[in-house]
Amino acid sequence: MTHRPHAITPEVLRADAMLTPDGAIADAELEFDETGTILYAGPARSTSRVTRELCGHVLMPGLVNGHTHSAMTLQRGVSDDEGFMPWLAAVQAIEQHLTHDDVAAGLELALLEMIETGTTAFADMYVWDEALIERVREAGMRAMIAPASFTRETVGFPGVTGATGEEVTEATERLAARYADDPQIRIAFGPHAPYTCEPEFLRDIAERSLRTGIPVHTHVSESLAETTDVEARFGATPGAHLDALGIVNDRLLAAHCVHLTAGEITRFGEAGAAVSHNPVSNLKLGNGVAPFLELREAGARLTLGTDSVASNNSLDLFEEIKTATILHRGVRHDAAALRAADVLHVATRGGAEAIGFPASGALTAGANADVIALDVTGTHATPFSGAAALVSHLGFAARGTDVRHVYVGGRHLYADGEHLTLDASAVRARARSAAERVRREAGSL
Ligand SMILES: [Zn+2]
């Protein structure tokens, strides 16, 4: 399927500092062309060509959210103080009442929040179809989309689709063919988890992934309850169980991996699997701390995610960046165990590669112009001492609300705090009324 490309106005941006693969540079310039490709990223050249002076701003690559369920923004604040399994039951009780319009409303609220906090690409698993994917394309973001599938009857989206797991798998292959050449969209299989999908179903997906190259996005070892359940039913821990079924390879995006065994960590690393680390969600649900450093040492490809708003409760990746850095320093009793620069890499280039957009995530000539500008004149950024302070600021003090401009492939989505592709107040109003109705019907208001 060919889509008409969005019109892009070439620009030359100038800012106080910029984060590049070679480090931070002062008085920086970034130029991209009408195809949304970066032509130049480096020290400022002549000022006469500059189309946008961003005094008091810094530039960095757009952030990549490696694991979320966008439409669950409607469930912000649901079951805040319960453990994983009661929380999941509360979430699924609400999902029984969702309509397609509700999912669209929740998705658009998520797109709004991701764009205005500097996220330009995300990996999602939820109920998806072409109409919903088109909303992502129109909003201008990039996404790796995994239509969620289950074989247990207790879960699903009966108000949106009556499709069985097998039917979702078939539909996923059709979507992958339809969007094969789309620069914004990647399609993945989305078997929900080893405790909601029977082994034969997972084996079939592994075989289809091998045959077609379509990646697999699934949850792995998120809670102790899951590992106990999977071990009791199948005689192996979740990572080993999935490995035996052919799921663990370099096409896998595994969310969480909190309770992987030492052997599973080694295996995920050797296999070149991508792992999405979701520290805020894991901490909020009391699930534990994922072996992020061990996975890195084993060679796993790493990405950072928020998980859904129902377990976070925001989509602001700057919170994940700071939390991940300080969490693993604390676990290792070593402030040198993880540098902010390394986590910023995971949240940009590493994440982009892990979810299928290797031409994004870095401000360098030839890459996609997925770039965000943050204001550094606010109280919590003061004093900002320029390029030398850039990594420190982005890693420990910046907030999503500092983001003032967002470009994806050169397309301007957010300009000086205003959305250019979404009607923000209408999106918020639709989400408020959808959430109110669904929660009332589910009896959880
Ligand atoms: Zn999840």
Short mmCIF file of C-alpha atoms and ligand atoms in Angstrom, two decimals:
data_model
loop_
_atom_site.label_atom_id
_atom_site.label_comp_id
_atom_site.label_asym_id
_atom_site.label_seq_id
_atom_site.Cartn_x
_atom_site.Cartn_y
_atom_site.Cartn_z
CA MET A 1 0.00 0.00 0.00
CA THR A 2 1.40 3.38 -0.91
CA HIS A 3 0.59 6.42 1.13
CA ARG A 4 0.98 9.99 -0.01
CA PRO A 5 3.90 11.38 1.98
CA HIS A 6 3.20 14.34 4.24
CA ALA A 7 4.57 17.66 3.02
CA ILE A 8 7.75 18.61 4.82
CA THR A 9 9.27 22.08 4.99
CA PRO A 10 13.08 21.91 5.03
CA GLU A 11 14.53 23.72 8.03
CA VAL A 12 17.78 24.86 9.57
CA LEU A 13 17.44 24.87 13.37
CA ARG A 14 19.88 26.62 15.66
CA ALA A 15 19.99 25.96 19.41
CA ASP A 16 22.21 26.54 22.47
CA ALA A 17 23.36 22.90 22.53
CA MET A 18 22.67 19.56 20.86
CA LEU A 19 23.09 15.90 21.81
CA THR A 20 24.83 13.95 19.02
CA PRO A 21 26.38 10.46 18.86
CA ASP A 22 29.76 12.19 19.40
CA GLY A 23 28.57 13.98 22.53
CA ALA A 24 27.14 17.39 23.31
CA ILE A 25 28.02 20.35 21.15
CA ALA A 26 27.51 24.04 21.89
CA ASP A 27 25.88 26.62 19.60
CA ALA A 28 24.51 23.89 17.36
CA GLU A 29 22.82 23.71 13.98
CA LEU A 30 20.67 21.01 12.47
CA GLU A 31 19.53 21.02 8.86
CA PHE A 32 17.08 18.64 7.23
CA ASP A 33 15.67 18.45 3.70
CA GLU A 34 12.19 17.95 2.21
CA THR A 35 12.50 14.16 2.63
CA GLY A 36 12.96 14.60 6.39
CA THR A 37 16.59 13.47 6.27
CA ILE A 38 19.25 15.26 8.32
CA LEU A 39 21.79 16.94 6.03
CA TYR A 40 23.93 18.49 8.74
CA ALA A 41 24.17 18.25 12.54
CA GLY A 42 27.07 20.13 14.08
CA PRO A 43 28.43 23.50 15.18
CA ALA A 44 26.54 26.54 13.86
CA ARG A 45 27.60 27.71 10.40
CA SER A 46 26.31 30.94 8.83
CA THR A 47 23.31 32.42 10.62
CA SER A 48 21.73 33.65 7.37
CA ARG A 49 20.38 30.19 6.51
CA VAL A 50 18.75 29.55 9.89
CA THR A 51 14.95 29.15 9.65
CA ARG A 52 14.31 28.73 13.39
CA GLU A 53 16.38 30.35 16.13
CA LEU A 54 15.89 28.33 19.30
CA CYS A 55 17.62 30.52 21.90
CA GLY A 56 17.28 29.02 25.37
CA HIS A 57 16.62 25.57 23.86
CA VAL A 58 18.58 22.37 23.34
CA LEU A 59 18.13 19.70 20.67
CA MET A 60 18.17 15.96 21.17
CA PRO A 61 16.87 12.92 19.27
CA GLY A 62 13.20 12.12 19.85
CA LEU A 63 12.62 9.60 22.64
CA VAL A 64 11.58 6.01 21.95
CA ASN A 65 9.06 4.23 24.18
CA GLY A 66 9.92 0.53 23.95
CA HIS A 67 6.76 -0.83 25.54
CA THR A 68 3.32 0.63 26.06
CA HIS A 69 -0.39 0.07 25.60
CA SER A 70 -1.43 3.51 24.36
CA ALA A 71 -5.19 3.29 24.65
CA MET A 72 -4.91 2.45 28.35
CA THR A 73 -4.57 6.17 29.06
CA LEU A 74 -8.31 5.87 29.79
CA GLN A 75 -7.31 3.76 32.80
CA ARG A 76 -4.98 6.29 34.40
CA GLY A 77 -5.17 5.83 38.16
CA VAL A 78 -7.09 2.52 38.08
CA SER A 79 -6.06 0.20 40.91
CA ASP A 80 -3.10 2.30 42.05
CA ASP A 81 -2.26 0.39 45.21
CA GLU A 82 -2.72 -3.28 44.34
CA GLY A 83 -0.28 -5.97 43.26
CA PHE A 84 0.04 -7.31 39.75
CA MET A 85 -2.70 -9.94 39.54
CA PRO A 86 -5.49 -7.87 41.27
CA TRP A 87 -4.40 -4.88 39.15
CA LEU A 88 -4.64 -6.98 35.98
CA ALA A 89 -8.11 -8.18 36.97
CA ALA A 90 -9.26 -4.56 37.49
CA VAL A 91 -7.83 -3.53 34.12
CA GLN A 92 -9.44 -6.47 32.31
CA ALA A 93 -12.81 -5.76 33.97
CA ILE A 94 -12.73 -2.31 32.35
CA GLU A 95 -11.54 -3.68 29.01
CA GLN A 96 -14.70 -5.80 28.78
CA HIS A 97 -16.64 -2.53 28.26
CA LEU A 98 -14.39 -0.79 25.70
CA THR A 99 -15.77 0.09 22.27
CA HIS A 100 -13.72 0.90 19.18
CA ASP A 101 -14.41 4.62 19.75
CA ASP A 102 -13.09 4.32 23.33
CA VAL A 103 -9.87 2.71 22.10
CA ALA A 104 -9.48 5.48 19.52
CA ALA A 105 -10.07 8.12 22.21
CA GLY A 106 -7.50 6.56 24.54
CA LEU A 107 -4.99 6.16 21.71
CA GLU A 108 -5.29 9.82 20.69
CA LEU A 109 -4.85 10.93 24.30
CA ALA A 110 -1.65 8.86 24.40
CA LEU A 111 -0.41 10.33 21.11
CA LEU A 112 -1.02 13.80 22.56
CA GLU A 113 0.88 13.00 25.76
CA MET A 114 3.76 11.23 24.00
CA ILE A 115 4.27 14.04 21.49
CA GLU A 116 4.20 16.81 24.08
CA THR A 117 6.71 14.98 26.29
CA GLY A 118 9.14 14.36 23.43
CA THR A 119 8.44 10.77 22.36
CA THR A 120 8.63 10.27 18.59
CA ALA A 121 8.38 6.46 18.31
CA PHE A 122 6.79 3.73 20.41
CA ALA A 123 6.22 -0.01 20.56
CA ASP A 124 2.63 -0.86 21.39
CA MET A 125 0.61 -3.98 22.14
CA TYR A 126 -3.17 -3.65 22.31
CA VAL A 127 -6.24 -4.06 20.13
CA TRP A 128 -5.30 -2.60 16.72
CA ASP A 129 -6.72 -2.36 13.23
CA GLU A 130 -6.10 -0.26 10.17
CA ALA A 131 -8.37 2.59 11.33
CA LEU A 132 -6.38 2.93 14.57
CA ILE A 133 -3.04 2.66 12.78
CA GLU A 134 -4.12 5.48 10.47
CA ARG A 135 -4.55 7.73 13.53
CA VAL A 136 -0.91 7.16 14.42
CA ARG A 137 0.14 7.97 10.87
CA GLU A 138 -1.94 11.14 10.79
CA ALA A 139 -0.62 12.28 14.18
CA GLY A 140 2.86 11.81 12.67
CA MET A 141 4.52 9.37 15.09
CA ARG A 142 6.40 6.18 14.31
CA ALA A 143 5.18 2.97 15.93
CA MET A 144 5.85 -0.73 16.09
CA ILE A 145 2.33 -2.04 16.44
CA ALA A 146 1.49 -5.45 17.85
CA PRO A 147 -2.17 -6.45 17.81
CA ALA A 148 -2.57 -8.27 21.15
CA SER A 149 -3.60 -11.91 21.03
CA PHE A 150 -4.67 -14.39 23.69
CA THR A 151 -5.90 -17.95 23.91
CA ARG A 152 -7.42 -17.67 27.39
CA GLU A 153 -11.06 -16.66 27.23
CA THR A 154 -10.89 -14.46 30.33
CA VAL A 155 -9.05 -11.70 28.45
CA GLY A 156 -9.66 -9.71 25.31
CA PHE A 157 -11.71 -6.83 23.98
CA PRO A 158 -15.23 -8.20 23.36
CA GLY A 159 -16.71 -4.73 22.70
CA VAL A 160 -14.14 -4.05 19.97
CA THR A 161 -13.51 -7.40 18.30
CA GLY A 162 -14.61 -10.98 18.68
CA ALA A 163 -11.50 -12.25 16.90
CA THR A 164 -9.81 -15.34 18.29
CA GLY A 165 -6.06 -15.44 18.87
CA GLU A 166 -5.61 -17.29 15.57
CA GLU A 167 -7.67 -14.66 13.73
CA VAL A 168 -5.60 -11.84 15.26
CA THR A 169 -2.45 -13.63 14.09
CA GLU A 170 -3.80 -13.87 10.53
CA ALA A 171 -4.85 -10.21 10.61
CA THR A 172 -1.38 -9.23 11.87
CA GLU A 173 0.23 -10.85 8.80
CA ARG A 174 -2.16 -8.93 6.54
CA LEU A 175 -1.32 -5.64 8.30
CA ALA A 176 2.40 -6.39 8.00
CA ALA A 177 2.01 -6.79 4.22
CA ARG A 178 -0.11 -3.64 3.98
CA TYR A 179 2.39 -1.44 5.85
CA ALA A 180 5.58 -3.14 4.62
CA ASP A 181 6.90 0.04 2.96
CA ASP A 182 5.53 2.60 5.39
CA PRO A 183 8.27 4.70 7.00
CA GLN A 184 6.17 5.29 10.13
CA ILE A 185 4.72 1.84 10.83
CA ARG A 186 6.18 -1.54 11.77
CA ILE A 187 3.91 -4.48 12.55
CA ALA A 188 4.68 -7.21 15.10
CA PHE A 189 2.91 -10.28 16.44
CA GLY A 190 1.60 -9.55 19.94
CA PRO A 191 0.99 -12.76 21.88
CA HIS A 192 0.20 -11.22 25.27
CA ALA A 193 2.22 -13.46 27.62
CA PRO A 194 3.15 -17.09 28.31
CA TYR A 195 0.41 -17.27 30.96
CA THR A 196 -2.38 -16.07 28.62
CA CYS A 197 -1.29 -17.94 25.47
CA GLU A 198 -1.17 -21.71 25.12
CA PRO A 199 2.13 -23.29 23.96
CA GLU A 200 0.82 -24.48 20.57
CA PHE A 201 -0.34 -20.94 19.80
CA LEU A 202 3.08 -19.50 20.71
CA ARG A 203 4.86 -22.16 18.64
CA ASP A 204 2.72 -21.26 15.62
CA ILE A 205 3.65 -17.58 16.03
CA ALA A 206 7.34 -18.48 16.34
CA GLU A 207 7.12 -20.40 13.05
CA ARG A 208 5.28 -17.57 11.30
CA SER A 209 7.86 -15.06 12.58
CA LEU A 210 10.70 -17.24 11.23
CA ARG A 211 8.98 -17.56 7.87
CA THR A 212 7.93 -13.90 7.44
CA GLY A 213 10.49 -11.96 9.50
CA ILE A 214 7.67 -10.29 11.43
CA PRO A 215 8.93 -9.52 14.96
CA VAL A 216 7.23 -10.71 18.16
CA HIS A 217 6.39 -8.35 21.04
CA THR A 218 5.38 -10.10 24.27
CA HIS A 219 5.50 -9.81 28.06
CA VAL A 220 8.07 -12.02 29.81
CA SER A 221 8.59 -12.68 33.54
CA GLU A 222 6.90 -9.52 34.73
CA SER A 223 5.74 -10.79 38.14
CA LEU A 224 6.60 -13.61 40.53
CA ALA A 225 2.99 -14.79 40.23
CA GLU A 226 3.62 -15.30 36.50
CA THR A 227 6.81 -17.29 36.97
CA THR A 228 5.11 -19.52 39.58
CA ASP A 229 2.08 -20.06 37.32
CA VAL A 230 4.11 -20.81 34.18
CA GLU A 231 6.47 -23.13 36.01
CA ALA A 232 3.58 -25.05 37.57
CA ARG A 233 1.74 -25.42 34.25
CA PHE A 234 4.61 -26.00 31.83
CA GLY A 235 7.54 -27.13 33.98
CA ALA A 236 9.82 -24.24 32.97
CA THR A 237 10.30 -20.60 33.87
CA PRO A 238 8.78 -18.15 31.34
CA GLY A 239 12.02 -17.32 29.48
CA ALA A 240 13.02 -20.98 29.10
CA HIS A 241 9.44 -21.93 28.19
CA LEU A 242 9.36 -19.31 25.40
CA ASP A 243 12.82 -20.35 24.25
CA ALA A 244 11.74 -23.97 23.90
CA LEU A 245 8.83 -22.77 21.74
CA GLY A 246 11.16 -20.87 19.39
CA ILE A 247 10.22 -17.34 20.50
CA VAL A 248 13.63 -16.21 21.83
CA ASN A 249 15.71 -14.82 18.94
CA ASP A 250 16.69 -11.49 17.40
CA ARG A 251 13.11 -10.81 16.28
CA LEU A 252 11.85 -10.79 19.89
CA LEU A 253 10.93 -7.65 21.82
CA ALA A 254 10.46 -8.88 25.39
CA ALA A 255 8.84 -6.50 27.85
CA HIS A 256 9.93 -6.49 31.51
CA CYS A 257 12.10 -9.63 32.05
CA VAL A 258 12.14 -8.79 35.77
CA HIS A 259 12.52 -12.36 37.00
CA LEU A 260 14.74 -13.94 34.36
CA THR A 261 17.11 -16.59 35.70
CA ALA A 262 20.87 -16.25 35.15
CA GLY A 263 20.63 -18.85 32.37
CA GLU A 264 17.78 -17.00 30.69
CA ILE A 265 19.71 -13.71 30.82
CA THR A 266 22.66 -15.37 29.06
CA ARG A 267 20.36 -16.94 26.50
CA PHE A 268 18.47 -13.69 25.74
CA GLY A 269 21.82 -11.95 25.27
CA GLU A 270 23.25 -14.66 22.98
CA ALA A 271 20.05 -14.68 20.94
CA GLY A 272 20.25 -10.90 20.40
CA ALA A 273 16.74 -10.44 21.80
CA ALA A 274 15.52 -6.92 22.52
CA VAL A 275 14.35 -6.28 26.07
CA SER A 276 12.15 -3.39 27.08
CA HIS A 277 12.94 -2.13 30.59
CA ASN A 278 9.99 -0.49 32.36
CA PRO A 279 11.32 0.55 35.77
CA VAL A 280 8.45 2.79 36.92
CA SER A 281 5.75 0.22 36.09
CA ASN A 282 7.76 -2.60 37.70
CA LEU A 283 8.27 -0.56 40.87
CA LYS A 284 4.70 0.76 41.06
CA LEU A 285 3.17 -2.71 40.80
CA GLY A 286 5.69 -4.05 43.30
CA ASN A 287 7.03 -6.50 40.73
CA GLY A 288 10.72 -5.91 41.37
CA VAL A 289 13.80 -4.66 39.53
CA ALA A 290 14.78 -6.06 36.14
CA PRO A 291 18.40 -7.21 35.66
CA PHE A 292 19.10 -4.32 33.27
CA LEU A 293 22.87 -4.27 33.74
CA GLU A 294 23.15 -8.04 33.55
CA LEU A 295 21.12 -8.07 30.32
CA ARG A 296 23.37 -5.36 28.91
CA GLU A 297 26.47 -7.34 29.87
CA ALA A 298 24.96 -10.44 28.24
CA GLY A 299 24.47 -8.56 24.96
CA ALA A 300 20.70 -8.06 24.89
CA ARG A 301 19.49 -5.07 22.91
CA LEU A 302 17.86 -2.67 25.36
CA THR A 303 15.03 -0.20 25.18
CA LEU A 304 13.23 1.83 27.81
CA GLY A 305 9.46 1.89 28.19
CA THR A 306 6.71 3.36 30.32
CA ASP A 307 4.34 0.38 30.01
CA SER A 308 0.73 1.57 30.09
CA VAL A 309 -0.52 4.61 31.95
CA ALA A 310 -2.55 2.19 34.11
CA SER A 311 0.69 1.14 35.80
CA ASN A 312 2.83 4.29 35.57
CA ASN A 313 0.78 6.79 35.50
CA SER A 314 2.37 8.92 32.80
CA LEU A 315 4.02 8.54 29.40
CA ASP A 316 6.88 10.95 30.23
CA LEU A 317 10.06 9.04 29.34
CA PHE A 318 12.28 11.53 31.17
CA GLU A 319 10.95 9.91 34.37
CA GLU A 320 12.07 6.49 33.13
CA ILE A 321 15.50 7.80 32.14
CA LYS A 322 16.21 9.19 35.61
CA THR A 323 14.61 6.26 37.43
CA ALA A 324 16.54 3.64 35.43
CA THR A 325 19.86 5.37 36.03
CA ILE A 326 19.52 5.83 39.78
CA LEU A 327 17.75 2.50 40.37
CA HIS A 328 20.59 0.36 39.02
CA ARG A 329 23.23 2.47 40.77
CA GLY A 330 21.35 1.77 44.00
CA VAL A 331 21.05 -1.94 43.32
CA ARG A 332 24.80 -2.23 42.63
CA HIS A 333 25.82 0.18 45.41
CA ASP A 334 27.88 1.91 42.75
CA ALA A 335 27.28 5.38 41.28
CA ALA A 336 29.53 4.43 38.36
CA ALA A 337 27.44 1.38 37.43
CA LEU A 338 25.33 3.25 34.89
CA ARG A 339 25.91 6.62 33.24
CA ALA A 340 23.11 8.98 32.27
CA ALA A 341 24.66 9.12 28.78
CA ASP A 342 24.19 5.37 28.39
CA VAL A 343 20.54 5.52 29.46
CA LEU A 344 19.91 8.43 27.09
CA HIS A 345 21.36 6.24 24.32
CA VAL A 346 19.00 3.39 25.25
CA ALA A 347 16.06 5.83 25.24
CA THR A 348 16.94 7.10 21.74
CA ARG A 349 19.22 5.19 19.33
CA GLY A 350 19.07 1.88 21.19
CA GLY A 351 15.30 1.96 21.40
CA ALA A 352 14.89 3.02 17.77
CA GLU A 353 17.01 0.09 16.61
CA ALA A 354 15.19 -2.33 18.93
CA ILE A 355 11.74 -1.45 17.59
CA GLY A 356 12.65 -1.42 13.90
CA PHE A 357 13.61 2.18 13.11
CA PRO A 358 17.40 2.03 12.78
CA ALA A 359 17.52 5.27 10.75
CA SER A 360 16.05 7.21 13.69
CA GLY A 361 17.32 8.00 17.18
CA ALA A 362 20.50 9.94 16.40
CA LEU A 363 21.16 13.51 15.28
CA THR A 364 23.67 12.86 12.52
CA ALA A 365 23.80 13.42 8.75
CA GLY A 366 21.79 10.82 6.85
CA ALA A 367 19.49 9.94 9.76
CA ASN A 368 15.78 10.71 10.01
CA ALA A 369 15.04 14.15 11.44
CA ASP A 370 13.25 12.83 14.53
CA VAL A 371 14.29 15.68 16.80
CA ILE A 372 12.93 17.48 19.85
CA ALA A 373 13.75 20.88 21.37
CA LEU A 374 13.61 21.45 25.11
CA ASP A 375 13.45 24.80 26.88
CA VAL A 376 16.38 25.16 29.31
CA THR A 377 15.44 28.52 30.81
CA GLY A 378 13.12 27.18 33.53
CA THR A 379 13.85 27.21 37.26
CA HIS A 380 14.71 23.50 37.42
CA ALA A 381 17.19 23.95 34.55
CA THR A 382 18.96 26.94 36.12
CA PRO A 383 21.92 27.35 36.04
CA PHE A 384 22.32 25.70 32.65
CA SER A 385 25.95 25.93 31.71
CA GLY A 386 25.67 24.89 28.07
CA ALA A 387 26.91 21.82 26.27
CA ALA A 388 29.02 20.63 29.21
CA ALA A 389 25.85 20.33 31.29
CA LEU A 390 23.63 18.83 28.60
CA VAL A 391 23.82 15.13 29.52
CA SER A 392 23.48 15.94 33.21
CA HIS A 393 20.43 18.08 32.54
CA LEU A 394 18.70 15.60 30.20
CA GLY A 395 19.52 12.64 32.44
CA PHE A 396 18.56 14.03 35.82
CA ALA A 397 16.61 17.32 35.71
CA ALA A 398 14.69 17.62 32.43
CA ARG A 399 10.96 16.95 32.31
CA GLY A 400 8.67 16.09 29.47
CA THR A 401 6.90 19.41 29.93
CA ASP A 402 10.13 21.20 28.90
CA VAL A 403 9.63 19.95 25.33
CA ARG A 404 8.60 22.82 23.03
CA HIS A 405 9.12 21.41 19.52
CA VAL A 406 8.80 17.92 18.07
CA TYR A 407 9.70 16.84 14.52
CA VAL A 408 9.33 13.31 13.14
CA GLY A 409 10.96 12.73 9.78
CA GLY A 410 11.14 16.50 9.50
CA ARG A 411 7.39 16.89 9.91
CA HIS A 412 6.63 19.48 12.59
CA LEU A 413 4.15 17.89 15.03
CA TYR A 414 4.48 20.27 17.97
CA ALA A 415 5.50 23.91 17.64
CA ASP A 416 6.27 26.10 20.63
CA GLY A 417 3.93 24.05 22.79
CA GLU A 418 1.10 23.80 20.23
CA HIS A 419 -0.02 20.58 18.55
CA LEU A 420 -0.06 20.80 14.75
CA THR A 421 -1.52 17.34 14.02
CA LEU A 422 -4.05 16.83 16.83
CA ASP A 423 -6.81 19.04 18.26
CA ALA A 424 -5.61 18.84 21.87
CA SER A 425 -8.70 20.09 23.69
CA ALA A 426 -11.04 17.91 21.60
CA VAL A 427 -8.85 14.85 22.21
CA ARG A 428 -8.86 15.46 25.96
CA ALA A 429 -12.63 16.01 26.01
CA ARG A 430 -13.32 12.77 24.09
CA ALA A 431 -11.00 10.82 26.40
CA ARG A 432 -12.65 12.26 29.54
CA SER A 433 -16.14 11.27 28.44
CA ALA A 434 -15.05 7.82 27.17
CA ALA A 435 -13.24 7.07 30.44
CA GLU A 436 -16.21 8.22 32.50
CA ARG A 437 -18.66 6.01 30.61
CA VAL A 438 -16.45 2.91 30.55
CA ARG A 439 -15.65 3.13 34.25
CA ARG A 440 -19.31 3.67 35.11
CA GLU A 441 -20.29 0.59 33.10
CA ALA A 442 -17.52 -1.43 34.72
CA GLY A 443 -18.67 -0.24 38.16
CA SER A 444 -15.23 1.13 39.02
CA LEU A 445 -15.99 4.89 39.22
ZN ZN B 1 2.75 -4.25 29.17
#
